[in-house]
């Protein structure tokens, strides 16, 4: 018998002796033996049987994308992991790179339409189970680190979808820029509102107040004694409008200024977003550069992708945290703003109603 490593570099590297510098994990070599002094076969190794159950339709990106998730349970661990077809595809590609001298059975074809129909789901489950069990019967492939990784790593995204995470982060980049522009306009609108409330509108009510007060005082000098109730009401209306002028002057401090302060806090938060996105973009580019390297090792690639998954998951979790916080904060912001607006208008209405009540009913005059 003779020992040979079939896992690294391809036949050319093995022939040229380049493969000898590669570190081989303990338990990842298997011996070729002869039978009847004629046939060369792999030394017997324990096979791994797998059961796939409970295909479940799932969604991500808040329902924008749907996919089927399969529950996989190898008999060696009896621990169930979830995988989607895209992850099977990843596994198949890694096997092809890791074992260039072996025959890797093709995956069941990917469906373009009808992939969520019940009959197709069951057929796909059955075919994937058969495919995995064929992999599990191979004395080398069944016990490789990449197979062990696929069958045992238990996390929501064990084999990361680089394009999906980039799309999700890219969408947030677009969202954050549009949000920043929207908040800039809101702050400017608040400034315009403040200038008008504390400027033109305030002065308009103040002038109305002065005119009505002067009118009442003038009419009170007239000869009609029965005009005093109306004259007094006019003077009262003048005071009312002066008070409303003060209400307008004070109101921006109760709504626009408070809203703008909250908005500026979010402008600061959005200002920190590019740094986070830059980190993700840089790591994504590193992964692309690494995977384009023809001399990469499949196990090392799996580790690189897993580390990238950690960074992507952290960034995506932070994005979701941002949206959750934004949802809560803007709910409080707008409730506070609108409550102040309502109180303001109720205050103005109350003052106008009081002014109106000072005038006598025409039927009694």
Coordinates of C-alpha atoms in Angstrom, one line a residue:
X1 CA 0.0 0.0 0.0
X2 CA 1.0 3.6 -0.4
X3 CA -0.1 6.9 1.2
X4 CA -1.2 9.9 -0.9
X5 CA -2.8 13.2 -0.1
X6 CA -5.5 14.1 -2.7
X7 CA -6.6 17.4 -1.2
X8 CA -4.3 20.3 -2.2
X9 CA -3.1 22.1 -5.2
X10 CA -4.3 19.8 -8.0
X11 CA -2.3 17.1 -9.8
X12 CA 0.2 19.5 -11.3
X13 CA 1.3 20.8 -7.8
X14 CA 1.5 17.3 -6.5
X15 CA 3.7 16.2 -9.4
X16 CA 6.0 19.2 -9.0
X17 CA 6.2 18.6 -5.3
X18 CA 4.6 21.9 -4.2
X19 CA 2.0 20.1 -2.2
X20 CA 4.5 18.8 0.3
X21 CA 4.7 22.1 2.2
X22 CA 1.0 22.1 2.9
X23 CA 0.0 21.2 6.4
X24 CA -2.4 18.2 6.5
X25 CA -4.8 17.9 9.4
X26 CA -4.6 14.8 11.6
X27 CA -7.2 12.3 10.4
X28 CA -7.4 13.8 6.9
X29 CA -5.2 11.3 5.2
X30 CA -6.3 8.0 3.9
X31 CA -4.4 5.1 2.4
X32 CA -4.7 3.5 -1.0
X33 CA -4.5 -0.2 -0.7
X34 CA -4.2 -3.1 -3.2
X35 CA -6.6 -6.0 -3.4
X36 CA -5.6 -9.3 -5.0
X37 CA -2.4 -7.5 -6.0
X38 CA -4.2 -5.8 -8.8
X39 CA -6.9 -3.3 -7.7
X40 CA -6.2 0.0 -6.0
X41 CA -8.9 1.1 -3.6
X42 CA -9.4 3.5 -0.8
X43 CA -8.8 2.1 2.6
X44 CA -12.2 1.5 4.3
X45 CA -13.5 4.4 6.4
X46 CA -16.7 4.9 8.3
X47 CA -19.5 6.4 6.2
X48 CA -21.8 9.2 7.3
X49 CA -25.5 9.0 6.8
X50 CA -27.6 12.1 6.8
X51 CA -31.3 12.9 7.1
X52 CA -32.9 16.0 5.7
X53 CA -36.3 17.0 7.1
X54 CA -38.7 19.9 7.6
X55 CA -38.1 22.1 4.6
X56 CA -39.3 25.6 5.6
X57 CA -39.9 28.7 3.6
X58 CA -38.1 31.6 5.1
X59 CA -37.6 35.3 4.3
X60 CA -34.9 37.9 4.8
X61 CA -34.4 41.6 4.2
X62 CA -37.9 42.1 5.8
X63 CA -39.7 39.9 3.3
X64 CA -37.9 41.1 0.1
X65 CA -36.4 37.7 -0.6
X66 CA -37.7 34.2 0.1
X67 CA -35.8 30.9 0.2
X68 CA -36.2 27.3 1.4
X69 CA -34.2 26.1 4.5
X70 CA -33.5 22.4 5.1
X71 CA -32.9 20.7 8.4
X72 CA -29.9 18.4 8.2
X73 CA -29.1 15.8 10.8
X74 CA -25.9 13.6 10.4
X75 CA -26.0 10.4 12.4
X76 CA -22.5 11.0 13.8
X77 CA -23.8 14.0 15.9
X78 CA -27.6 13.8 15.9
X79 CA -27.4 17.6 15.9
X80 CA -29.5 19.5 13.4
X81 CA -28.3 22.4 11.3
X82 CA -30.1 24.5 8.8
X83 CA -28.9 25.0 5.2
X84 CA -30.4 26.6 2.1
X85 CA -29.7 25.6 -1.5
X86 CA -27.1 28.4 -1.9
X87 CA -25.1 26.9 0.9
X88 CA -25.2 23.5 -0.7
X89 CA -23.9 25.2 -3.8
X90 CA -21.1 26.7 -1.8
X91 CA -20.3 23.3 -0.3
X92 CA -20.2 21.7 -3.8
X93 CA -17.8 24.4 -5.1
X94 CA -15.5 24.0 -2.1
X95 CA -15.4 20.2 -2.6
X96 CA -14.4 20.7 -6.3
X97 CA -11.5 22.9 -5.3
X98 CA -10.4 20.8 -2.4
X99 CA -10.5 17.4 -4.2
X100 CA -9.4 17.9 -7.8
X101 CA -8.5 14.2 -8.2
X102 CA -11.9 13.0 -7.1
X103 CA -15.3 12.8 -8.7
X104 CA -17.7 15.2 -7.1
X105 CA -21.3 14.3 -7.8
X106 CA -23.3 17.2 -9.2
X107 CA -26.0 18.9 -7.1
X108 CA -29.7 18.6 -8.1
X109 CA -30.4 21.4 -10.5
X110 CA -31.5 24.7 -9.1
X111 CA -35.1 25.7 -9.9
X112 CA -36.0 29.0 -11.6
X113 CA -39.7 28.7 -11.2
X114 CA -42.0 26.6 -9.0
X115 CA -39.4 26.3 -6.2
X116 CA -42.0 26.9 -3.5
X117 CA -44.5 24.3 -4.8
X118 CA -45.0 21.5 -2.4
X119 CA -44.2 18.7 -4.8
X120 CA -41.0 20.3 -5.9
X121 CA -40.0 21.0 -2.3
X122 CA -40.3 17.3 -1.5
X123 CA -38.4 16.2 -4.6
X124 CA -35.6 18.7 -3.9
X125 CA -35.4 17.5 -0.2
X126 CA -35.1 13.9 -1.4
X127 CA -32.5 14.6 -4.0
X128 CA -30.4 16.7 -1.6
X129 CA -30.6 14.0 1.0
X130 CA -29.4 11.4 -1.6
X131 CA -26.6 13.7 -2.7
X132 CA -25.4 14.3 0.9
X133 CA -25.5 10.6 1.6
X134 CA -23.4 9.9 -1.5
X135 CA -20.9 12.4 -0.2
X136 CA -21.1 10.7 3.2
X137 CA -20.2 7.3 1.7
X138 CA -17.0 8.6 0.2
X139 CA -14.0 7.6 2.4
X140 CA -12.2 10.9 1.9
X141 CA -14.8 13.5 1.3
X142 CA -17.0 12.4 4.1
X143 CA -14.3 13.1 6.7
X144 CA -12.8 16.3 5.3
X145 CA -12.9 19.5 7.3
X146 CA -15.1 21.3 4.7
X147 CA -17.7 18.5 5.0
X148 CA -17.5 18.6 8.8
X149 CA -17.9 22.3 8.6
X150 CA -21.0 22.0 6.4
X151 CA -22.6 19.4 8.6
X152 CA -21.8 20.7 12.0
X153 CA -21.4 24.5 12.1
X154 CA -24.6 25.7 13.7
X155 CA -25.4 29.4 13.0
X156 CA -27.9 31.3 11.0
X157 CA -25.4 32.0 8.2
X158 CA -22.6 29.4 8.4
X159 CA -21.7 29.8 4.8
X160 CA -22.2 33.5 4.1
X161 CA -23.9 35.0 1.1
X162 CA -21.3 37.7 0.2
X163 CA -23.5 39.3 -2.5
X164 CA -26.6 39.3 -0.2
X165 CA -24.8 41.1 2.6
X166 CA -23.2 43.5 0.2
X167 CA -26.7 44.2 -1.2
X168 CA -28.1 44.7 2.3
X169 CA -25.3 47.0 3.3
X170 CA -25.5 48.9 0.0
X171 CA -29.2 49.4 0.4
X172 CA -28.5 50.9 3.9
X173 CA -25.9 53.2 2.4
X174 CA -28.5 54.5 -0.1
X175 CA -31.1 54.8 2.7
X176 CA -28.7 56.7 5.1
X177 CA -27.8 59.2 2.4
X178 CA -31.5 59.9 1.6
X179 CA -32.3 60.1 5.2
X180 CA -29.5 62.6 5.8
X181 CA -30.8 64.7 2.9
X182 CA -34.3 64.5 4.3
X183 CA -33.2 65.5 7.8
X184 CA -31.2 68.5 6.3
X185 CA -34.4 69.7 4.7
X186 CA -36.4 69.3 7.9
X187 CA -33.9 71.3 9.9
X188 CA -34.0 74.1 7.3
X189 CA -37.8 74.0 7.3
X190 CA -37.7 74.3 11.1
X191 CA -35.5 77.3 10.8
X192 CA -37.9 78.8 8.3
X193 CA -40.8 78.0 10.6
X194 CA -39.1 79.6 13.5
X195 CA -38.2 82.8 11.6
X196 CA -41.8 83.2 10.5
X197 CA -43.4 82.3 13.8
X198 CA -41.1 84.7 15.8
X199 CA -41.0 87.2 13.0
X200 CA -43.7 87.9 10.4
X201 CA -46.6 86.0 12.0
X202 CA -45.9 87.3 15.5
X203 CA -45.7 90.9 14.2
X204 CA -48.9 90.4 12.2
X205 CA -50.9 89.4 15.3
X206 CA -49.2 92.2 17.3
X207 CA -50.3 94.7 14.7
X208 CA -53.9 93.3 14.7
X209 CA -53.9 93.6 18.5
X210 CA -52.7 97.2 18.4
X211 CA -55.4 98.1 15.8
X212 CA -58.2 96.4 17.6
X213 CA -57.2 97.9 21.0
X214 CA -56.9 101.4 19.4
X215 CA -60.3 100.9 17.7
X216 CA -62.0 100.0 21.0
X217 CA -60.5 102.9 22.9
X218 CA -61.5 105.3 20.1
X219 CA -65.0 104.0 19.8
X220 CA -65.3 104.3 23.6
X221 CA -65.0 108.1 23.2
X222 CA -68.1 108.2 21.1
X223 CA -71.5 109.5 22.2
X224 CA -73.4 106.2 22.4
X225 CA -73.5 104.8 25.9
X226 CA -74.9 101.4 24.7
X227 CA -71.7 100.8 22.6
X228 CA -69.5 100.2 25.7
X229 CA -69.9 96.4 25.6
X230 CA -68.7 96.2 22.0
X231 CA -66.0 98.8 22.7
X232 CA -64.8 96.7 25.7
X233 CA -64.9 93.6 23.6
X234 CA -62.7 95.3 20.9
X235 CA -60.2 96.2 23.5
X236 CA -60.3 92.6 24.8
X237 CA -59.8 91.3 21.3
X238 CA -56.7 93.6 21.0
X239 CA -55.3 92.1 24.2
X240 CA -56.1 88.6 22.8
X241 CA -54.2 89.2 19.7
X242 CA -51.2 90.6 21.6
X243 CA -51.3 87.4 23.7
X244 CA -51.5 85.3 20.6
X245 CA -48.5 87.2 19.2
X246 CA -46.6 86.1 22.3
X247 CA -47.7 82.5 21.9
X248 CA -46.4 82.5 18.4
X249 CA -43.1 84.0 19.5
X250 CA -42.7 81.3 22.2
X251 CA -44.0 78.3 20.2
X252 CA -40.8 77.3 18.2
X253 CA -39.0 76.8 21.5
X254 CA -41.7 74.2 22.3
X255 CA -41.7 72.3 19.1
X256 CA -39.3 73.2 16.2
X257 CA -36.3 73.7 18.4
X258 CA -36.8 70.4 20.3
X259 CA -37.4 68.5 17.1
X260 CA -34.3 70.1 15.5
X261 CA -32.1 69.1 18.4
X262 CA -33.3 65.5 18.1
X263 CA -32.7 65.6 14.3
X264 CA -29.2 67.0 14.8
X265 CA -28.4 64.1 17.1
X266 CA -29.4 61.7 14.2
X267 CA -27.4 63.8 11.7
X268 CA -24.4 63.1 14.0
X269 CA -25.2 59.4 14.0
X270 CA -25.5 59.3 10.2
X271 CA -22.2 61.1 10.0
X272 CA -20.6 58.0 11.6
X273 CA -22.3 55.6 9.2
X274 CA -19.6 55.9 6.4
X275 CA -16.9 54.7 8.7
X276 CA -18.9 51.5 9.5
X277 CA -19.7 50.9 5.8
X278 CA -16.1 51.5 4.8
X279 CA -15.0 48.7 7.2
X280 CA -17.5 46.3 5.5
X281 CA -16.6 47.4 2.0
X282 CA -12.9 46.8 2.8
X283 CA -13.5 43.3 4.2
X284 CA -15.7 42.4 1.3
X285 CA -13.0 43.5 -1.2
X286 CA -10.4 41.4 0.7
X287 CA -12.7 38.4 0.5
X288 CA -13.1 38.9 -3.3
X289 CA -9.3 39.2 -3.7
X290 CA -8.8 36.1 -1.7
X291 CA -11.3 34.0 -3.5
X292 CA -9.8 35.0 -6.9
X293 CA -6.5 33.6 -5.8
X294 CA -6.0 30.3 -7.6
X295 CA -3.6 29.0 -4.9
X296 CA -6.1 29.4 -2.1
X297 CA -6.9 26.4 0.2
X298 CA -10.5 25.4 0.6
X299 CA -10.3 25.1 4.4
X300 CA -8.6 28.5 4.7
X301 CA -11.3 30.0 2.4
X302 CA -14.0 28.6 4.6
X303 CA -12.3 30.3 7.6
X304 CA -12.0 33.6 5.7
X305 CA -15.6 33.5 4.7
X306 CA -16.7 32.6 8.2
X307 CA -14.7 35.6 9.6
X308 CA -16.3 37.8 6.9
X309 CA -19.7 36.4 7.9
X310 CA -18.9 37.6 11.5
X311 CA -18.1 41.1 10.3
X312 CA -21.1 41.1 7.9
X313 CA -23.4 39.8 10.6
X314 CA -22.2 42.5 13.0
X315 CA -22.7 45.3 10.5
X316 CA -26.1 44.0 9.5
X317 CA -27.1 43.6 13.1
X318 CA -26.0 47.2 13.7
X319 CA -28.0 48.4 10.7
X320 CA -31.1 46.6 12.1
X321 CA -30.4 48.2 15.5
X322 CA -30.2 51.6 13.9
X323 CA -33.6 51.0 12.2
X324 CA -35.1 49.8 15.5
X325 CA -33.8 52.8 17.4
X326 CA -34.9 55.2 14.6
X327 CA -38.4 53.7 14.6
X328 CA -38.6 54.2 18.4
X329 CA -37.0 57.6 18.5
X330 CA -39.0 59.1 15.6
X331 CA -42.2 57.9 17.2
X332 CA -41.3 59.8 20.4
X333 CA -40.1 62.8 18.4
X334 CA -43.3 63.1 16.3
X335 CA -45.6 62.5 19.2
X336 CA -43.8 65.2 21.2
X337 CA -43.9 67.6 18.2
X338 CA -47.5 67.0 17.4
X339 CA -48.6 67.2 21.0
X340 CA -46.9 70.6 21.3
X341 CA -48.6 71.7 18.0
X342 CA -52.0 70.6 19.3
X343 CA -51.4 72.4 22.6
X344 CA -50.4 75.5 20.7
X345 CA -53.5 75.5 18.4
X346 CA -55.8 74.7 21.4
X347 CA -54.3 77.7 23.2
X348 CA -54.9 80.0 20.3
X349 CA -58.5 78.7 19.9
X350 CA -59.1 79.1 23.6
X351 CA -58.0 82.8 23.5
X352 CA -60.1 83.4 20.3
X353 CA -63.1 81.8 21.9
X354 CA -62.7 84.0 25.0
X355 CA -62.4 87.1 22.8
X356 CA -65.6 86.1 20.9
X357 CA -67.5 85.6 24.2
X358 CA -67.0 89.2 25.1
X359 CA -69.2 90.4 22.3
X360 CA -72.9 90.6 23.1
X361 CA -75.5 88.4 21.3
X362 CA -76.8 90.6 18.4
X363 CA -80.4 89.6 19.4
X364 CA -80.0 91.3 22.8
X365 CA -78.8 94.6 21.4

